[in-house]
Short mmCIF file of C-alpha atoms in Angstrom, two decimals:
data_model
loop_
_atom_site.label_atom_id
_atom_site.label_comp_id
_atom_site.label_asym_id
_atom_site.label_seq_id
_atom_site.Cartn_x
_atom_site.Cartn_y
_atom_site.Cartn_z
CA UNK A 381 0.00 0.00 0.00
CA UNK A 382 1.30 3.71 -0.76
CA UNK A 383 -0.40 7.23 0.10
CA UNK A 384 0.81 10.09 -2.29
CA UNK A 385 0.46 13.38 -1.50
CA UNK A 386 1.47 16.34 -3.50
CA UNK A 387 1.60 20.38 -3.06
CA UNK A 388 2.75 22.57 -5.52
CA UNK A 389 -0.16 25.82 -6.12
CA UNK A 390 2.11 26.30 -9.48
CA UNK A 391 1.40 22.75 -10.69
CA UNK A 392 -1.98 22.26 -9.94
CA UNK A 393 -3.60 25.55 -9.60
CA UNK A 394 -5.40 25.58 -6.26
CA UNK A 395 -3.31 25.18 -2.76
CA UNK A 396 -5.30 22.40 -1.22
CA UNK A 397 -2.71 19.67 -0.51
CA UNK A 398 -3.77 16.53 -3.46
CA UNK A 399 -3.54 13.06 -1.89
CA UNK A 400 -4.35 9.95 -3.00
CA UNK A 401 -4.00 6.09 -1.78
CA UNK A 402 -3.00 2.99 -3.77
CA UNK A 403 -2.07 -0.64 -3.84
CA UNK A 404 -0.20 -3.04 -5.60
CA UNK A 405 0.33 -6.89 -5.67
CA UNK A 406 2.85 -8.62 -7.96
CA UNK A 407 4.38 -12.27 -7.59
CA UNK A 408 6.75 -14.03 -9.95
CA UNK A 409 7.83 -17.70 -10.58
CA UNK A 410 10.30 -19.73 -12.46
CA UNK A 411 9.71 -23.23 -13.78
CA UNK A 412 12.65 -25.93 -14.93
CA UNK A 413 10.89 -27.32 -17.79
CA UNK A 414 12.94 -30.47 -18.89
CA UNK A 415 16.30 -29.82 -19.00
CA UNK A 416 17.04 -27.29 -21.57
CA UNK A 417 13.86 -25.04 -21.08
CA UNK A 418 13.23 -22.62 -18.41
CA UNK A 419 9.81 -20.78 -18.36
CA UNK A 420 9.14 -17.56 -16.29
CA UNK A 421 6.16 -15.55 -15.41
CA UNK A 422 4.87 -12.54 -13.95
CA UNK A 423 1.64 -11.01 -12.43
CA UNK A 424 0.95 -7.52 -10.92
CA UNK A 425 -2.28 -5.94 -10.16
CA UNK A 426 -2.62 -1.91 -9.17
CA UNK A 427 -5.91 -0.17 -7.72
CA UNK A 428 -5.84 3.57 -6.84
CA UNK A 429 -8.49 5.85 -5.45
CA UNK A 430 -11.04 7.78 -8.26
CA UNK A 431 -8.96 5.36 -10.88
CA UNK A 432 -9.81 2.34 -12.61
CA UNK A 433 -7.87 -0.88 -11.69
CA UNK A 434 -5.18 -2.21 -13.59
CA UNK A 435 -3.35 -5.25 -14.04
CA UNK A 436 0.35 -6.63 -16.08
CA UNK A 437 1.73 -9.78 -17.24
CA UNK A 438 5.00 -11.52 -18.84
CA UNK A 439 5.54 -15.30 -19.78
CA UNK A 440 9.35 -15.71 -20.47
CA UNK A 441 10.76 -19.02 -21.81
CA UNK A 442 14.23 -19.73 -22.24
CA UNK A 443 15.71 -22.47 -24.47
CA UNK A 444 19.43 -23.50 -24.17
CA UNK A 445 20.13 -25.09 -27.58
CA UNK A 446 23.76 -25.66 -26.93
CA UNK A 447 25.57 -25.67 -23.65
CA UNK A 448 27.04 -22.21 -24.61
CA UNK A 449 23.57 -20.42 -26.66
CA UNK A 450 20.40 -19.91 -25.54
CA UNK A 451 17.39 -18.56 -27.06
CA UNK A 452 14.51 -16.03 -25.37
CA UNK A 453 11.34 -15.46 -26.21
CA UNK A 454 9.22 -13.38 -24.03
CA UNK A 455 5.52 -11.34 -24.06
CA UNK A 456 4.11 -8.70 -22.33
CA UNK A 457 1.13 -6.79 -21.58
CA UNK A 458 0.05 -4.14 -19.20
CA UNK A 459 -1.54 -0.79 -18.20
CA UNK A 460 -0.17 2.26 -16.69
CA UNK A 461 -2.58 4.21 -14.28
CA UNK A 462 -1.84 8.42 -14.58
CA UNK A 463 0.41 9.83 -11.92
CA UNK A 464 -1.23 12.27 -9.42
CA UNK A 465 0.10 15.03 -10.97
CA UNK A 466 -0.94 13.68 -14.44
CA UNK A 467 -4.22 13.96 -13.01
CA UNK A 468 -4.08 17.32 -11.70
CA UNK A 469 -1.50 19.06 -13.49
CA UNK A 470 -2.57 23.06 -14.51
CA UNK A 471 -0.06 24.96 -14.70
CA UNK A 472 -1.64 28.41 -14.49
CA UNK A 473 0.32 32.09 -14.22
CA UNK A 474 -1.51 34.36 -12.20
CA UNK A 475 -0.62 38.78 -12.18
CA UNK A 476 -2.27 39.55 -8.80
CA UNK A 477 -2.51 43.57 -10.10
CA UNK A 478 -4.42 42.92 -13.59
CA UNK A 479 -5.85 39.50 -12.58
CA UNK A 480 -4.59 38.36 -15.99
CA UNK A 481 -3.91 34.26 -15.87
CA UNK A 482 -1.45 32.53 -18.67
CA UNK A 483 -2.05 28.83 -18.90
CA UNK A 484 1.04 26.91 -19.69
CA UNK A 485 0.18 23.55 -19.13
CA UNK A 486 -3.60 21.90 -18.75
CA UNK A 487 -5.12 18.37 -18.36
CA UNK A 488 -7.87 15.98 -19.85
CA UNK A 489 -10.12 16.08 -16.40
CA UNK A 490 -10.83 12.62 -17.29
CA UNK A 491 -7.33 11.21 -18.18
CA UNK A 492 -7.22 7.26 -18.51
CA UNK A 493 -5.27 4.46 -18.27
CA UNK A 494 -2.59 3.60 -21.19
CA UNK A 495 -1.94 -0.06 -21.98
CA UNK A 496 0.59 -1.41 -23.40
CA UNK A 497 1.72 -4.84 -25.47
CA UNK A 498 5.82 -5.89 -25.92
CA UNK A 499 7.06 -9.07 -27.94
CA UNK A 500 10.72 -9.80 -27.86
CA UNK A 501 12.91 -12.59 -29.41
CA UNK A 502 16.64 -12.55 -27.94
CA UNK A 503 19.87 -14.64 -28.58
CA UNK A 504 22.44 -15.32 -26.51
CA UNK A 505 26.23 -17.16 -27.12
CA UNK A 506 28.71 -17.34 -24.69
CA UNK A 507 32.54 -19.32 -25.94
CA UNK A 508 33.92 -22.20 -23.85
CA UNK A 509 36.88 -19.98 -22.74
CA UNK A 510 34.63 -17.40 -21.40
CA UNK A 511 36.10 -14.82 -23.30
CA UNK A 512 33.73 -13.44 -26.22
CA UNK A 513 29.91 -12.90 -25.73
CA UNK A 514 27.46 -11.84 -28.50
CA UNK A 515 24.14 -10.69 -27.18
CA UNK A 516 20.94 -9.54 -29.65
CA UNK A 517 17.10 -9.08 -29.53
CA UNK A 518 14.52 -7.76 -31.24
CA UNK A 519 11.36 -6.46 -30.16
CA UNK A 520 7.99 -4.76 -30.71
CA UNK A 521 6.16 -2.55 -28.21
CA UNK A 522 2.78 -0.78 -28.97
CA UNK A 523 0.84 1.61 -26.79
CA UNK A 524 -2.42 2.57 -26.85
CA UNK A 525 -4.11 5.39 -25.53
CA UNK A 526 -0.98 6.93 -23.90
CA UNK A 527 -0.69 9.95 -22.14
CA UNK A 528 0.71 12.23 -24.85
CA UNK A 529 1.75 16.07 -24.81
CA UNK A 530 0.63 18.20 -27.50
CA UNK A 531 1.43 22.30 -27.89
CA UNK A 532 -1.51 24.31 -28.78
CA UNK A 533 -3.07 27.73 -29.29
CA UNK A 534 -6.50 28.47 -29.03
CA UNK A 535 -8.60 31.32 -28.22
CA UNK A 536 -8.68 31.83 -24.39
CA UNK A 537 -11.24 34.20 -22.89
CA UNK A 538 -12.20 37.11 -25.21
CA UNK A 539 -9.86 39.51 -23.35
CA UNK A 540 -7.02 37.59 -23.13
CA UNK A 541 -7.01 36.33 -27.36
CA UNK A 542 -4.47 33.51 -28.51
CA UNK A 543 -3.07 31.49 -25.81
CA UNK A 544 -0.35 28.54 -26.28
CA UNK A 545 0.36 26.00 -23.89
CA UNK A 546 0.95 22.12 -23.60
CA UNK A 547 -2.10 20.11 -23.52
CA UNK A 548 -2.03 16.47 -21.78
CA UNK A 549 -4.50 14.01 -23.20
CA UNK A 550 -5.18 10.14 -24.08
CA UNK A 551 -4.42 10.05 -27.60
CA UNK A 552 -3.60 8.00 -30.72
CA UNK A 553 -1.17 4.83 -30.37
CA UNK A 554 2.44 4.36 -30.80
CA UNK A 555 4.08 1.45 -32.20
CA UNK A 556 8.15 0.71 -31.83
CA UNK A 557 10.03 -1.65 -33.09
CA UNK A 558 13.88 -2.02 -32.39
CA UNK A 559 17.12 -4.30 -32.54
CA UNK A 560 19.97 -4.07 -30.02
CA UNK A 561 23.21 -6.31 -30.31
CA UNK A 562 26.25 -6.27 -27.94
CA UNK A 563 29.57 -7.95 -28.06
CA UNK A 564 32.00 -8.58 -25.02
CA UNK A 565 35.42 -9.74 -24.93
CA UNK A 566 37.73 -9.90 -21.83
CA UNK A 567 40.98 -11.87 -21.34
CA UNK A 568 42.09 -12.70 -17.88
CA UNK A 569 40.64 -9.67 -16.40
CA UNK A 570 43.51 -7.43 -18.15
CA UNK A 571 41.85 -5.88 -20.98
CA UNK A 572 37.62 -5.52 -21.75
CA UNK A 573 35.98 -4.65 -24.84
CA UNK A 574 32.42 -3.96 -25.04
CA UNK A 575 30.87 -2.43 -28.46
CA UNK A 576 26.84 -1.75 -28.51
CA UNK A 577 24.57 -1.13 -31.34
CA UNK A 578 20.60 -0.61 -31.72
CA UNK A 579 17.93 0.80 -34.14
CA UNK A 580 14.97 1.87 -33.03
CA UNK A 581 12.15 3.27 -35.19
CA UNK A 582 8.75 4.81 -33.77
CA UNK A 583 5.29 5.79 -35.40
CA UNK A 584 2.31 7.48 -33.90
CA UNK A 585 -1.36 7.07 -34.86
CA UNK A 586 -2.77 10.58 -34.34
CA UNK A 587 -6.34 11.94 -33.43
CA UNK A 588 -7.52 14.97 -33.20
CA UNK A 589 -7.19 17.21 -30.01
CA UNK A 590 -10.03 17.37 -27.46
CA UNK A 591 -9.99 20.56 -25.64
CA UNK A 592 -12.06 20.04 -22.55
CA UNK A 593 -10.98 22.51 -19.24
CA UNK A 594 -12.75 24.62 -16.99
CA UNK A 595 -11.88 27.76 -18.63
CA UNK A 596 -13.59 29.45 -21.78
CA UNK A 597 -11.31 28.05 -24.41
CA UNK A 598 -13.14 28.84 -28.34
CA UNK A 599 -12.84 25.99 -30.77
CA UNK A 600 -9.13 24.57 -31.56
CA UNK A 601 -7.34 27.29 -33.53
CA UNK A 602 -4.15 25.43 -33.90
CA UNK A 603 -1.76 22.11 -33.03
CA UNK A 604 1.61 24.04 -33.12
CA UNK A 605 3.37 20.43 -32.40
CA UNK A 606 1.36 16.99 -31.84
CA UNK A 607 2.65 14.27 -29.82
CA UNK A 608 6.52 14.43 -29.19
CA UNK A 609 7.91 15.43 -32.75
CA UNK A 610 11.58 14.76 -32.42
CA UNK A 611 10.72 11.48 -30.22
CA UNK A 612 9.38 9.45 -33.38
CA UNK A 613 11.12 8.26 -36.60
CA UNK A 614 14.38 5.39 -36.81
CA UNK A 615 17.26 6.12 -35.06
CA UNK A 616 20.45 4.63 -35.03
CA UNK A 617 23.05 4.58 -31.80
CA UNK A 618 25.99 2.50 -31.48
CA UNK A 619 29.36 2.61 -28.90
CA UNK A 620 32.51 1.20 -27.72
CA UNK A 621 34.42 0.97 -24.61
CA UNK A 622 37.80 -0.67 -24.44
CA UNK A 623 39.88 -0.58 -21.21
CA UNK A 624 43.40 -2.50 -20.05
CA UNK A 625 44.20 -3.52 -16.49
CA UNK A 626 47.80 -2.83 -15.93
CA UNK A 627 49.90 -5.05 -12.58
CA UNK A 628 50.28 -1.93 -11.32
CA UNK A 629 46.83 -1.57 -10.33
CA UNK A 630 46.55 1.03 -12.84
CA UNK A 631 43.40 1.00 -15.42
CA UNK A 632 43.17 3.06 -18.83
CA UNK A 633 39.82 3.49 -20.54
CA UNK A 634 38.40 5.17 -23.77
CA UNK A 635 34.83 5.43 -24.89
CA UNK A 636 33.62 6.36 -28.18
CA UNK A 637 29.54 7.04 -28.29
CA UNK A 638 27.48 7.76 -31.87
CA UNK A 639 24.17 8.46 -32.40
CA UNK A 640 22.29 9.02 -35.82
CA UNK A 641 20.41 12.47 -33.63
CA UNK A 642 19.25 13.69 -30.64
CA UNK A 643 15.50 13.03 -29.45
CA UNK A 644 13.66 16.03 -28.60
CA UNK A 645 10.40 16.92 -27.17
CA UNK A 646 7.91 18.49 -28.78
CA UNK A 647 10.64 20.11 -31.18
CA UNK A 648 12.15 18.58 -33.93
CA UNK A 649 14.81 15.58 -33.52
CA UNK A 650 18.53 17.82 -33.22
CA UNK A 651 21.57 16.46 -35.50
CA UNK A 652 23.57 13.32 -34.91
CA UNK A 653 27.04 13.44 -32.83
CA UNK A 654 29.87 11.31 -31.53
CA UNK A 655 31.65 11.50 -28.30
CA UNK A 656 35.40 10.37 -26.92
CA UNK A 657 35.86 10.34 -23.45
CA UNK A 658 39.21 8.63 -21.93
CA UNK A 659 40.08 7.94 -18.55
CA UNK A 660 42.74 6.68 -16.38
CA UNK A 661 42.55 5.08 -12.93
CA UNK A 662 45.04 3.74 -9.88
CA UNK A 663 43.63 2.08 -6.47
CA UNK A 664 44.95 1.63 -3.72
CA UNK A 665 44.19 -0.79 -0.31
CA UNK A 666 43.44 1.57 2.27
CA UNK A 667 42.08 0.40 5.97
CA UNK A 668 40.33 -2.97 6.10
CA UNK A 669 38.48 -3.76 3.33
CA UNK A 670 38.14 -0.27 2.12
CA UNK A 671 39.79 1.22 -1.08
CA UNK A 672 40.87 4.72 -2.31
CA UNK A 673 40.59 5.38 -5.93
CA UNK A 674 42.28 8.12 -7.92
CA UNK A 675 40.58 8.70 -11.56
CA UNK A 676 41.56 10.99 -14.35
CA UNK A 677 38.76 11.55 -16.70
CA UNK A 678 38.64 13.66 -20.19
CA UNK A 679 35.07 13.85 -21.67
CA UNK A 680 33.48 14.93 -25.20
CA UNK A 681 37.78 15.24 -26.15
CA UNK A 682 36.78 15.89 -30.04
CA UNK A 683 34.47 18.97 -28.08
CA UNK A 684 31.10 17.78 -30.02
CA UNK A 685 28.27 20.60 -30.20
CA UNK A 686 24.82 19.48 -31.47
CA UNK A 687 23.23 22.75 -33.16
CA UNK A 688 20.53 24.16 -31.15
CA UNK A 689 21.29 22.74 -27.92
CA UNK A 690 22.55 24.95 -25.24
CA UNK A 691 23.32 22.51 -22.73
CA UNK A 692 25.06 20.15 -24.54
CA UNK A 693 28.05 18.78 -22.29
CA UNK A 694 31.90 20.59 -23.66
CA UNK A 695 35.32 19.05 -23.63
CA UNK A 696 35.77 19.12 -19.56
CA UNK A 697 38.51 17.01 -17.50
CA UNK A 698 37.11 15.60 -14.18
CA UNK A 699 39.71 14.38 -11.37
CA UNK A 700 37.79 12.53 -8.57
CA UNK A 701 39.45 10.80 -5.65
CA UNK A 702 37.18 8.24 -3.65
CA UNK A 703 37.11 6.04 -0.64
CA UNK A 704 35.25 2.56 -1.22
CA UNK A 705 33.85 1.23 1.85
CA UNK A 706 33.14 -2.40 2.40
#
């Protein structure tokens, strides 16, 4: 059992403290079918005050075709209740001298659960050494009804005209589809090499905008950006990080990230970059168990910028000395 509670007069637009209670239940099992299967499964249930109950499952099952591969196949399903804020969010500026308002963000009163529905088919090979791993799935989620953001203007109160702000409602679906691989080698704990790559593509079913608040809003003038522009399309990421042990209890690093471009929300996607970072690190036994640790660290070395983006991380060296506990 859980008991939210929530005050924030900016959020929500009234200073009554919101509160809400909720429960959840969830067990889990595993199952040694014959010897080269393995089958798994989930349950969870959720209830919540003023909200509809909801419920999620997952059936896993494992098959080891070799003594060093094994195959995974697993499904999904479940529903995702709105947050309290979700539910209450109205973000409303307020001049106490003209008694002007500006709404920034607003709610469906009547927001509803989203559901959701994930397949996923996964490989996994391991050598007899130990030393090189390959791991890959695919998968395929779709959503329906989620709780999407939209930016809109629309005529608000004859005195105040055109008003924009971000609207919150249950609308359209969104179906993904993706592949990740990763590849490991290690040699007698001396050197590590680790290289990732995915692709991940998104589309969204769109519906029209339902403008339903307390306040006089005139028919839908305009849907300056539906859904989460720069979330949906196919993007591409991939990455490397290679790193040698030395006897002398020194460790050197580098990292090399790329990505095809940058989501973005409710904007369009930004441009693509690639990032070095490289790092070097000595430890030392210190009292007990305990161990101090000395590392040198230069990130974003090539000094990346991604157009448009103010806060985009520059070329920066980090020195950090810490003391592991046992």
């Amino acid at each position: 059992m859980s008991h939210e509670r929530a005050q924030s007069e900016f959020l929500t637009d009234s200073t009554a403290t919101l509160e809400r209670d909720s429960g959840r239940l969830f067990a889990a099992g595993e199952w040694h079918w014959r010897r080269d299967w393995l089958v798994s499964g989930g349950l969870a249930g959720e209830w919540s005050e003023q909200l509809p109950s909801v419920g999620a499952a997952r059936l896993g099952v494992n098959y080891s075709a070799t003594a060093n591969s094994t195959l995974r196949f697993a499904v999904a399903a479940g529903t995702r209740q709105p947050t309290l804020l979700e539910q209450r969010r109205q973000s409303v500026g307020r001049d106490p001298i003209s008694e002007e308002i500006d709404l920034m963000t607003l709610g469906h009163p009547q927001l509803d659960v989203e559901s959701s529905r994930l397949l996923e088919l996964g490989y996994h090979w391991r050598s007899g050494d130990g030393w090189l791993e390959v791991d890959g799935r695919w998968y395929r989620q779709q959503l329906r009804d989620p709780i999407v953001p939209s930016r809109v203007s629309a005529e608000v109160d004859s005195e105040l005209g055109n008003d924009e702000f971000i609207y919150y409602q249950n609308r359209g679906n969104i179906d993904q589809h993706g592949v990740e691989l990763q590849l490991t080698a290690r040699h007698r704990q001396a050197w590590l090499l680790h290289v990732t790559a995915s692709y991940l593509d998104s589309r969204a079913t769109e519906e029209p905008v339902t403008l339903v608040s307390e306040y006089i809003i005139e028919p839908y003038l305009d849907e300056l950006e539906p859904y989460s522009t720069g979330l949906f399309g196919a993007r591409w990421t991939a990455g490397a990080t290679a790193s040698y042990t030395f006897s002398s209890h020194w460790t050197v690093a580098g990292q090399l990230r790329w990505q095809s471009e940058l989501p973005a929300w409710l904007a369009d996607s930004y441009e693509g970059f690639s990032q070095l970072n490289l790092s070097a690190q000595r430890s030392w036994a210190a009292v007990g168990d305990s161990e101090l640790r000395l590392t040198v660290e230069g990130r974003n070395l090539g000094d990346a910028k991604v157009n448009g983006l103010e806060y985009f991380p520059a070329r920066c060296l980090v020195v950090k000395l810490e003391l592991m506990l046992p």
